[in-house]
mmCIF file of C-alpha atoms in Angstrom:
data_model
loop_
_atom_site.group_PDB
_atom_site.id
_atom_site.type_symbol
_atom_site.label_atom_id
_atom_site.label_comp_id
_atom_site.label_asym_id
_atom_site.label_seq_id
_atom_site.Cartn_x
_atom_site.Cartn_y
_atom_site.Cartn_z
ATOM 1 C CA MET A 1 -3.350 -112.846 15.581
ATOM 2 C CA SER A 2 -5.232 -109.520 15.610
ATOM 3 C CA THR A 3 -8.064 -108.726 13.219
ATOM 4 C CA ARG A 4 -5.873 -106.143 11.444
ATOM 5 C CA GLN A 5 -3.016 -108.589 10.932
ATOM 6 C CA SER A 6 -5.444 -111.254 9.775
ATOM 7 C CA THR A 7 -6.985 -108.908 7.222
ATOM 8 C CA ILE A 8 -3.624 -107.802 5.814
ATOM 9 C CA THR A 9 -2.431 -111.410 5.671
ATOM 10 C CA THR A 10 -5.573 -112.428 3.798
ATOM 11 C CA ALA A 11 -5.089 -109.592 1.305
ATOM 12 C CA ALA A 12 -1.440 -110.555 0.781
ATOM 13 C CA GLU A 13 -2.380 -114.203 0.265
ATOM 14 C CA SER A 14 -4.984 -113.131 -2.289
ATOM 15 C CA ALA A 15 -2.323 -111.201 -4.207
ATOM 16 C CA ARG A 16 0.094 -114.145 -4.117
ATOM 17 C CA ASN A 17 -2.626 -116.516 -5.293
ATOM 18 C CA SER A 18 -3.396 -114.158 -8.167
ATOM 19 C CA VAL A 19 0.254 -114.184 -9.256
ATOM 20 C CA ALA A 20 0.443 -117.975 -8.949
ATOM 21 C CA THR A 21 -2.752 -118.376 -10.989
ATOM 22 C CA ALA A 22 -1.459 -116.036 -13.711
ATOM 23 C CA TYR A 23 1.824 -117.949 -13.838
ATOM 24 C CA SER A 24 -0.007 -121.276 -14.106
ATOM 25 C CA LYS A 25 -2.235 -119.957 -16.898
ATOM 26 C CA SER A 26 0.739 -118.476 -18.749
ATOM 27 C CA ARG A 27 2.635 -121.741 -18.574
ATOM 28 C CA SER A 28 -0.312 -123.822 -19.781
ATOM 29 C CA ILE A 29 -1.031 -121.408 -22.642
ATOM 30 C CA LEU A 30 2.619 -121.344 -23.732
ATOM 31 C CA GLU A 31 2.727 -125.144 -23.673
ATOM 32 C CA GLY A 32 -0.250 -125.298 -26.019
ATOM 33 C CA GLU A 33 0.855 -122.582 -28.431
ATOM 34 C CA ARG A 34 3.251 -123.659 -31.163
ATOM 35 C CA LEU A 35 3.879 -120.097 -32.287
ATOM 36 C CA ALA A 36 4.794 -119.157 -28.730
ATOM 37 C CA GLN A 37 7.129 -122.149 -28.502
ATOM 38 C CA PHE A 38 8.709 -121.111 -31.789
ATOM 39 C CA GLY A 39 9.105 -117.595 -30.393
ATOM 40 C CA VAL A 40 10.777 -118.885 -27.234
ATOM 41 C CA ILE A 41 13.266 -120.953 -29.254
ATOM 42 C CA VAL A 42 14.138 -118.102 -31.634
ATOM 43 C CA LEU A 43 14.422 -115.621 -28.776
ATOM 44 C CA ALA A 44 16.673 -118.039 -26.877
ATOM 45 C CA VAL A 45 18.989 -118.186 -29.911
ATOM 46 C CA PHE A 46 19.204 -114.387 -30.035
ATOM 47 C CA ILE A 47 19.795 -114.186 -26.290
ATOM 48 C CA PHE A 48 22.601 -116.727 -26.576
ATOM 49 C CA ALA A 49 24.123 -114.823 -29.499
ATOM 50 C CA GLY A 50 23.800 -111.520 -27.667
ATOM 51 C CA LEU A 51 25.346 -112.764 -24.435
ATOM 52 C CA PHE A 52 28.234 -114.643 -25.976
ATOM 53 C CA ALA A 53 28.745 -112.721 -29.236
ATOM 54 C CA PRO A 54 32.150 -111.266 -28.227
ATOM 55 C CA PHE A 55 33.430 -114.801 -27.651
ATOM 56 C CA ILE A 56 31.882 -116.705 -30.561
ATOM 57 C CA VAL A 57 32.046 -114.285 -33.492
ATOM 58 C CA PRO A 58 34.140 -115.849 -36.297
ATOM 59 C CA HIS A 59 35.974 -112.569 -36.984
ATOM 60 C CA ASP A 60 36.486 -109.179 -35.445
ATOM 61 C CA PRO A 61 33.521 -107.174 -36.842
ATOM 62 C CA GLY A 62 35.811 -104.230 -37.550
ATOM 63 C CA GLU A 63 38.635 -106.243 -39.094
ATOM 64 C CA ILE A 64 39.422 -105.783 -42.784
ATOM 65 C CA ASN A 65 39.692 -109.256 -44.276
ATOM 66 C CA HIS A 66 42.010 -110.173 -47.124
ATOM 67 C CA GLY A 67 41.938 -112.969 -49.636
ATOM 68 C CA GLU A 68 44.722 -115.436 -50.368
ATOM 69 C CA ASP A 69 46.165 -113.029 -52.934
ATOM 70 C CA GLY A 70 46.340 -110.293 -50.311
ATOM 71 C CA ASP A 71 43.558 -108.159 -51.816
ATOM 72 C CA VAL A 72 40.801 -106.785 -49.591
ATOM 73 C CA LEU A 73 37.636 -108.900 -49.797
ATOM 74 C CA ARG A 74 35.358 -106.075 -50.844
ATOM 75 C CA LEU A 75 31.699 -107.097 -51.134
ATOM 76 C CA ALA A 76 32.659 -110.750 -51.299
ATOM 77 C CA GLU A 77 29.737 -113.129 -51.647
ATOM 78 C CA PRO A 78 29.054 -115.710 -48.902
ATOM 79 C CA THR A 79 31.687 -118.421 -48.513
ATOM 80 C CA ALA A 80 32.553 -121.021 -45.876
ATOM 81 C CA GLU A 81 34.966 -118.506 -44.342
ATOM 82 C CA HIS A 82 32.422 -115.681 -44.455
ATOM 83 C CA PRO A 83 28.899 -117.223 -44.429
ATOM 84 C CA PHE A 84 27.206 -113.806 -44.757
ATOM 85 C CA GLY A 85 29.800 -112.306 -47.090
ATOM 86 C CA THR A 86 31.706 -109.078 -46.473
ATOM 87 C CA THR A 87 31.058 -105.341 -46.621
ATOM 88 C CA HIS A 88 32.588 -102.782 -48.980
ATOM 89 C CA LEU A 89 35.521 -102.533 -46.564
ATOM 90 C CA GLY A 90 36.018 -106.272 -46.357
ATOM 91 C CA ARG A 91 34.441 -106.662 -42.913
ATOM 92 C CA ASP A 92 32.627 -109.857 -41.998
ATOM 93 C CA VAL A 93 28.841 -109.347 -42.070
ATOM 94 C CA MET A 94 28.063 -112.387 -39.924
ATOM 95 C CA SER A 95 30.226 -111.073 -37.079
ATOM 96 C CA GLN A 96 28.512 -107.688 -37.277
ATOM 97 C CA VAL A 97 25.050 -109.276 -37.232
ATOM 98 C CA MET A 98 25.942 -111.363 -34.186
ATOM 99 C CA MET A 99 27.215 -108.281 -32.361
ATOM 100 C CA GLY A 100 24.021 -106.513 -33.413
ATOM 101 C CA ALA A 101 22.050 -109.061 -31.397
ATOM 102 C CA GLN A 102 23.811 -107.802 -28.281
ATOM 103 C CA VAL A 103 22.823 -104.202 -28.995
ATOM 104 C CA SER A 104 19.206 -105.213 -29.648
ATOM 105 C CA LEU A 105 19.035 -107.109 -26.357
ATOM 106 C CA ILE A 106 20.500 -104.193 -24.408
ATOM 107 C CA VAL A 107 18.197 -101.617 -25.992
ATOM 108 C CA GLY A 108 15.093 -103.831 -26.034
ATOM 109 C CA LEU A 109 15.279 -105.066 -22.457
ATOM 110 C CA THR A 110 16.544 -101.860 -20.847
ATOM 111 C CA ALA A 111 14.152 -99.489 -22.621
ATOM 112 C CA ALA A 112 11.200 -101.841 -22.073
ATOM 113 C CA VAL A 113 11.951 -102.226 -18.358
ATOM 114 C CA ILE A 114 12.340 -98.462 -17.834
ATOM 115 C CA ALA A 115 9.198 -97.654 -19.810
ATOM 116 C CA THR A 116 7.160 -100.345 -18.051
ATOM 117 C CA VAL A 117 8.309 -99.300 -14.579
ATOM 118 C CA VAL A 118 7.478 -95.655 -15.288
ATOM 119 C CA GLY A 119 4.157 -96.498 -16.942
ATOM 120 C CA THR A 120 3.119 -98.871 -14.164
ATOM 121 C CA SER A 121 4.037 -96.381 -11.422
ATOM 122 C CA VAL A 122 2.038 -93.642 -13.145
ATOM 123 C CA ALA A 123 -0.895 -96.028 -13.637
ATOM 124 C CA LEU A 124 -0.914 -97.094 -9.983
ATOM 125 C CA ALA A 125 -0.802 -93.527 -8.677
ATOM 126 C CA SER A 126 -3.337 -92.248 -11.195
ATOM 127 C CA GLY A 127 -5.837 -95.074 -10.796
ATOM 128 C CA TYR A 128 -5.550 -95.390 -7.036
ATOM 129 C CA TYR A 129 -5.700 -91.734 -6.004
ATOM 130 C CA GLY A 130 -7.988 -90.425 -8.761
ATOM 131 C CA GLY A 131 -9.094 -86.802 -8.631
ATOM 132 C CA LYS A 132 -6.519 -84.102 -9.364
ATOM 133 C CA ILE A 133 -3.618 -86.526 -9.393
ATOM 134 C CA ASP A 134 -5.387 -88.647 -11.988
ATOM 135 C CA ASN A 135 -6.183 -85.597 -14.130
ATOM 136 C CA ILE A 136 -2.610 -84.284 -14.016
ATOM 137 C CA LEU A 137 -1.014 -87.640 -14.828
ATOM 138 C CA MET A 138 -3.463 -88.436 -17.618
ATOM 139 C CA ARG A 139 -2.903 -85.018 -19.177
ATOM 140 C CA LEU A 140 0.815 -85.829 -19.222
ATOM 141 C CA VAL A 141 -0.042 -89.062 -21.005
ATOM 142 C CA ASP A 142 -2.154 -87.092 -23.517
ATOM 143 C CA ILE A 143 0.759 -84.729 -24.145
ATOM 144 C CA ALA A 144 3.071 -87.711 -24.665
ATOM 145 C CA TYR A 145 0.596 -89.159 -27.162
ATOM 146 C CA GLY A 146 0.535 -85.863 -29.017
ATOM 147 C CA LEU A 147 4.258 -86.065 -29.750
ATOM 148 C CA PRO A 148 5.200 -87.912 -32.944
ATOM 149 C CA PHE A 149 7.385 -90.716 -31.675
ATOM 150 C CA LEU A 150 10.140 -91.147 -34.243
ATOM 151 C CA PRO A 151 10.696 -87.440 -35.112
ATOM 152 C CA PHE A 152 10.740 -86.560 -31.407
ATOM 153 C CA VAL A 153 13.198 -89.332 -30.569
ATOM 154 C CA ILE A 154 15.454 -88.358 -33.476
ATOM 155 C CA ALA A 155 15.396 -84.718 -32.318
ATOM 156 C CA LEU A 156 16.381 -85.704 -28.772
ATOM 157 C CA VAL A 157 19.138 -88.009 -30.032
ATOM 158 C CA PHE A 158 20.424 -85.183 -32.246
ATOM 159 C CA ILE A 159 20.474 -82.793 -29.267
ATOM 160 C CA PHE A 160 21.902 -85.079 -26.575
ATOM 161 C CA GLY A 161 24.067 -87.294 -28.762
ATOM 162 C CA SER A 162 23.732 -90.672 -30.378
ATOM 163 C CA SER A 163 25.258 -92.846 -27.672
ATOM 164 C CA LEU A 164 23.497 -96.103 -26.922
ATOM 165 C CA TYR A 165 22.437 -94.935 -23.471
ATOM 166 C CA ASN A 166 20.905 -91.724 -24.838
ATOM 167 C CA ILE A 167 18.967 -93.758 -27.385
ATOM 168 C CA ILE A 168 17.630 -96.006 -24.610
ATOM 169 C CA ILE A 169 16.571 -93.020 -22.515
ATOM 170 C CA VAL A 170 14.772 -91.159 -25.308
ATOM 171 C CA ILE A 171 12.950 -94.324 -26.394
ATOM 172 C CA SER A 172 11.858 -94.912 -22.794
ATOM 173 C CA LEU A 173 10.655 -91.314 -22.423
ATOM 174 C CA LEU A 174 7.719 -91.887 -24.736
ATOM 175 C CA MET A 175 7.172 -95.632 -24.701
ATOM 176 C CA TRP A 176 5.657 -95.608 -21.182
ATOM 177 C CA ARG A 177 2.460 -93.877 -22.282
ATOM 178 C CA SER A 178 0.561 -96.923 -23.578
ATOM 179 C CA SER A 179 1.196 -99.062 -20.510
ATOM 180 C CA ALA A 180 0.250 -96.176 -18.216
ATOM 181 C CA ARG A 181 -3.163 -95.692 -19.803
ATOM 182 C CA VAL A 182 -4.163 -99.352 -20.068
ATOM 183 C CA ILE A 183 -2.842 -100.464 -16.672
ATOM 184 C CA ARG A 184 -4.584 -97.481 -15.054
ATOM 185 C CA SER A 185 -7.923 -98.836 -16.293
ATOM 186 C CA GLU A 186 -7.212 -102.142 -14.549
ATOM 187 C CA VAL A 187 -6.116 -100.346 -11.365
ATOM 188 C CA LEU A 188 -9.433 -98.479 -11.313
ATOM 189 C CA THR A 189 -11.172 -101.858 -11.290
ATOM 190 C CA GLN A 190 -8.865 -103.477 -8.734
ATOM 191 C CA LYS A 191 -9.066 -100.677 -6.190
ATOM 192 C CA GLU A 192 -12.794 -101.330 -5.756
ATOM 193 C CA ARG A 193 -12.242 -105.006 -4.939
ATOM 194 C CA PRO A 194 -12.905 -106.263 -1.377
ATOM 195 C CA TYR A 195 -9.257 -107.092 -0.708
ATOM 196 C CA VAL A 196 -8.287 -103.433 -1.209
ATOM 197 C CA GLN A 197 -11.117 -102.252 1.018
ATOM 198 C CA SER A 198 -10.036 -104.734 3.677
ATOM 199 C CA ALA A 199 -6.405 -103.649 3.520
ATOM 200 C CA ARG A 200 -7.420 -99.988 3.740
ATOM 201 C CA ALA A 201 -9.703 -100.697 6.717
ATOM 202 C CA ALA A 202 -6.861 -102.560 8.416
ATOM 203 C CA GLY A 203 -4.704 -99.433 8.217
ATOM 204 C CA ALA A 204 -2.353 -100.403 5.392
ATOM 205 C CA SER A 205 -0.556 -97.451 3.831
ATOM 206 C CA ASP A 206 -1.329 -96.296 0.308
ATOM 207 C CA PHE A 207 2.146 -97.400 -0.837
ATOM 208 C CA ARG A 208 1.620 -100.878 0.596
ATOM 209 C CA ILE A 209 -1.832 -101.207 -0.965
ATOM 210 C CA MET A 210 -0.604 -100.116 -4.391
ATOM 211 C CA PHE A 211 2.576 -102.154 -4.565
ATOM 212 C CA ARG A 212 1.820 -105.094 -2.260
ATOM 213 C CA HIS A 213 -1.822 -105.748 -3.089
ATOM 214 C CA ILE A 214 -2.875 -104.079 -6.358
ATOM 215 C CA LEU A 215 0.370 -104.518 -8.326
ATOM 216 C CA PRO A 216 0.417 -108.354 -8.126
ATOM 217 C CA ASN A 217 -3.115 -108.421 -9.487
ATOM 218 C CA VAL A 218 -2.218 -106.282 -12.508
ATOM 219 C CA LEU A 219 1.131 -108.001 -12.989
ATOM 220 C CA PRO A 220 -0.007 -110.112 -16.012
ATOM 221 C CA LEU A 221 -0.852 -106.884 -17.826
ATOM 222 C CA VAL A 222 2.481 -105.369 -16.789
ATOM 223 C CA VAL A 223 4.369 -108.394 -18.121
ATOM 224 C CA LEU A 224 2.399 -108.201 -21.367
ATOM 225 C CA TYR A 225 3.410 -104.580 -21.969
ATOM 226 C CA LEU A 226 6.972 -105.376 -20.951
ATOM 227 C CA THR A 227 7.063 -108.099 -23.597
ATOM 228 C CA PHE A 228 5.661 -105.930 -26.370
ATOM 229 C CA GLY A 229 7.906 -103.085 -25.216
ATOM 230 C CA VAL A 230 10.997 -105.154 -26.000
ATOM 231 C CA ALA A 231 9.860 -105.631 -29.592
ATOM 232 C CA TRP A 232 8.941 -101.980 -30.114
ATOM 233 C CA ALA A 233 12.210 -100.761 -28.583
ATOM 234 C CA VAL A 234 14.189 -102.936 -31.020
ATOM 235 C CA ILE A 235 12.150 -101.579 -33.939
ATOM 236 C CA TYR A 236 12.667 -97.983 -32.836
ATOM 237 C CA GLU A 237 16.405 -98.443 -32.309
ATOM 238 C CA ALA A 238 16.748 -100.032 -35.752
ATOM 239 C CA SER A 239 14.753 -97.167 -37.284
ATOM 240 C CA ILE A 240 16.893 -94.531 -35.589
ATOM 241 C CA ALA A 241 20.117 -96.289 -36.628
ATOM 242 C CA PHE A 242 18.934 -96.758 -40.221
ATOM 243 C CA LEU A 243 18.331 -93.020 -40.454
ATOM 244 C CA GLY A 244 21.932 -92.418 -39.416
ATOM 245 C CA PHE A 245 21.402 -91.444 -35.765
ATOM 246 C CA GLY A 246 22.638 -94.686 -34.205
ATOM 247 C CA ASP A 247 25.666 -95.091 -31.970
ATOM 248 C CA PRO A 248 28.647 -95.003 -34.383
ATOM 249 C CA ASP A 249 30.790 -97.018 -31.960
ATOM 250 C CA MET A 250 28.492 -100.048 -31.874
ATOM 251 C CA TYR A 251 27.206 -102.498 -34.458
ATOM 252 C CA SER A 252 23.430 -102.735 -34.554
ATOM 253 C CA TRP A 253 21.178 -104.236 -37.189
ATOM 254 C CA GLY A 254 19.917 -100.786 -38.149
ATOM 255 C CA THR A 255 23.468 -99.464 -38.466
ATOM 256 C CA ILE A 256 24.438 -102.359 -40.756
ATOM 257 C CA LEU A 257 21.485 -101.569 -43.034
ATOM 258 C CA TYR A 258 22.393 -97.876 -42.954
ATOM 259 C CA GLU A 259 25.962 -98.594 -44.037
ATOM 260 C CA ALA A 260 24.721 -100.790 -46.870
ATOM 261 C CA TYR A 261 22.285 -98.094 -47.971
ATOM 262 C CA ILE A 262 24.680 -95.127 -48.018
ATOM 263 C CA ASN A 263 27.218 -97.177 -49.980
ATOM 264 C CA GLY A 264 24.656 -98.142 -52.597
ATOM 265 C CA ALA A 265 25.130 -101.836 -51.852
ATOM 266 C CA ILE A 266 21.532 -102.273 -50.760
ATOM 267 C CA ARG A 267 20.601 -102.805 -54.423
ATOM 268 C CA TYR A 268 22.950 -105.663 -55.256
ATOM 269 C CA ALA A 269 24.843 -106.917 -52.170
ATOM 270 C CA TRP A 270 21.908 -108.947 -50.834
ATOM 271 C CA TRP A 271 24.168 -110.752 -48.319
ATOM 272 C CA TRP A 272 24.818 -107.415 -46.618
ATOM 273 C CA VAL A 273 21.138 -106.530 -46.361
ATOM 274 C CA ILE A 274 19.131 -109.723 -45.809
ATOM 275 C CA PRO A 275 20.858 -111.046 -42.620
ATOM 276 C CA PRO A 276 20.263 -107.926 -40.464
ATOM 277 C CA GLY A 277 16.804 -107.435 -41.963
ATOM 278 C CA VAL A 278 15.781 -111.030 -41.270
ATOM 279 C CA SER A 279 17.276 -110.779 -37.784
ATOM 280 C CA ILE A 280 15.070 -107.782 -36.962
ATOM 281 C CA MET A 281 12.049 -109.580 -38.375
ATOM 282 C CA LEU A 282 12.671 -112.828 -36.475
ATOM 283 C CA PHE A 283 13.456 -111.086 -33.196
ATOM 284 C CA VAL A 284 10.313 -108.957 -33.321
ATOM 285 C CA MET A 285 8.163 -111.871 -34.483
ATOM 286 C CA SER A 286 9.395 -114.110 -31.668
ATOM 287 C CA VAL A 287 8.604 -111.495 -29.033
ATOM 288 C CA PHE A 288 5.170 -110.799 -30.505
ATOM 289 C CA PHE A 289 4.360 -114.519 -30.664
ATOM 290 C CA ILE A 290 5.187 -114.836 -26.981
ATOM 291 C CA GLY A 291 3.311 -111.647 -26.138
ATOM 292 C CA ARG A 292 0.262 -112.746 -28.107
ATOM 293 C CA SER A 293 0.090 -115.945 -26.101
ATOM 294 C CA LEU A 294 0.584 -114.103 -22.804
ATOM 295 C CA GLU A 295 -2.226 -111.755 -23.820
ATOM 296 C CA LYS A 296 -4.634 -114.641 -23.399
ATOM 297 C CA VAL A 297 -3.915 -114.526 -19.679
ATOM 298 C CA THR A 298 -5.238 -110.960 -19.450
ATOM 299 C CA ASN A 299 -7.995 -111.420 -22.032
ATOM 300 C CA PRO A 300 -9.856 -114.735 -21.566
ATOM 301 C CA ASP A 301 -11.938 -114.129 -24.726
ATOM 302 C CA LEU A 302 -8.813 -114.779 -26.811
ATOM 303 C CA ARG A 303 -8.360 -118.278 -25.411
ATOM 304 C CA HIS A 304 -11.042 -119.606 -27.708
ATOM 305 C CA ASN A 305 -9.418 -118.133 -30.850
#
């Protein structure tokens, strides 16, 4: 084996060992954190509900339910038939909440992945190349930070439409900024490490160094921002929907709260309000509990707290 091949192989092995070490630390921390375990269980329940909601919902979420006397069950309190009660149109709240889990999963995961990929790519290019490229990319991040998130997202949704895919895109457009800035700082540190110098001396391309050698070593930080991104995306989608800019063709937790609010039922029909509200709270809490535990992988000082 030539010296160049040996050097590149050593650098690749170092990156793989870094990933394996981060995985081992993450697993051991999660096993010792009860809040993280609680978060995993709750998140698993939401994932199950989101994936199989169309098959397990007790009623069609858009169906108007009638009582035994034939009257519409308007704002009916919880019963065995309708555990979360009904809306002002006689629709089953539990079925709508379960379908809302699907929307939250789609928005949370998709927007978080897009934002993290964009933020990580910007961070790698900015931190690795430095100079003018770094200045240009960081000024774009500064501009993104200068835009008020929710008003800007609402304006874009109003312009381009309130479909679920447009909501995902506009949330992703601004959510990448935090990961880009923080991961860039770690890239600046990693690019001065011996394994990067060795790979560069061996003739590895910039693309290979960034994505084959540096990226695995900043991967714990990437995963951390991906995790938190899921929670923030769900919060933003719920906020947009509650303000009336959600996708009218889909049931989301924010849309359910919006419907309860505009019909005045938010003051007395607690069964219409509490389930979606608690669902948002539990989903976000579970993700943050997991993210908080994973943060100890990237910040050793937290392991003693």
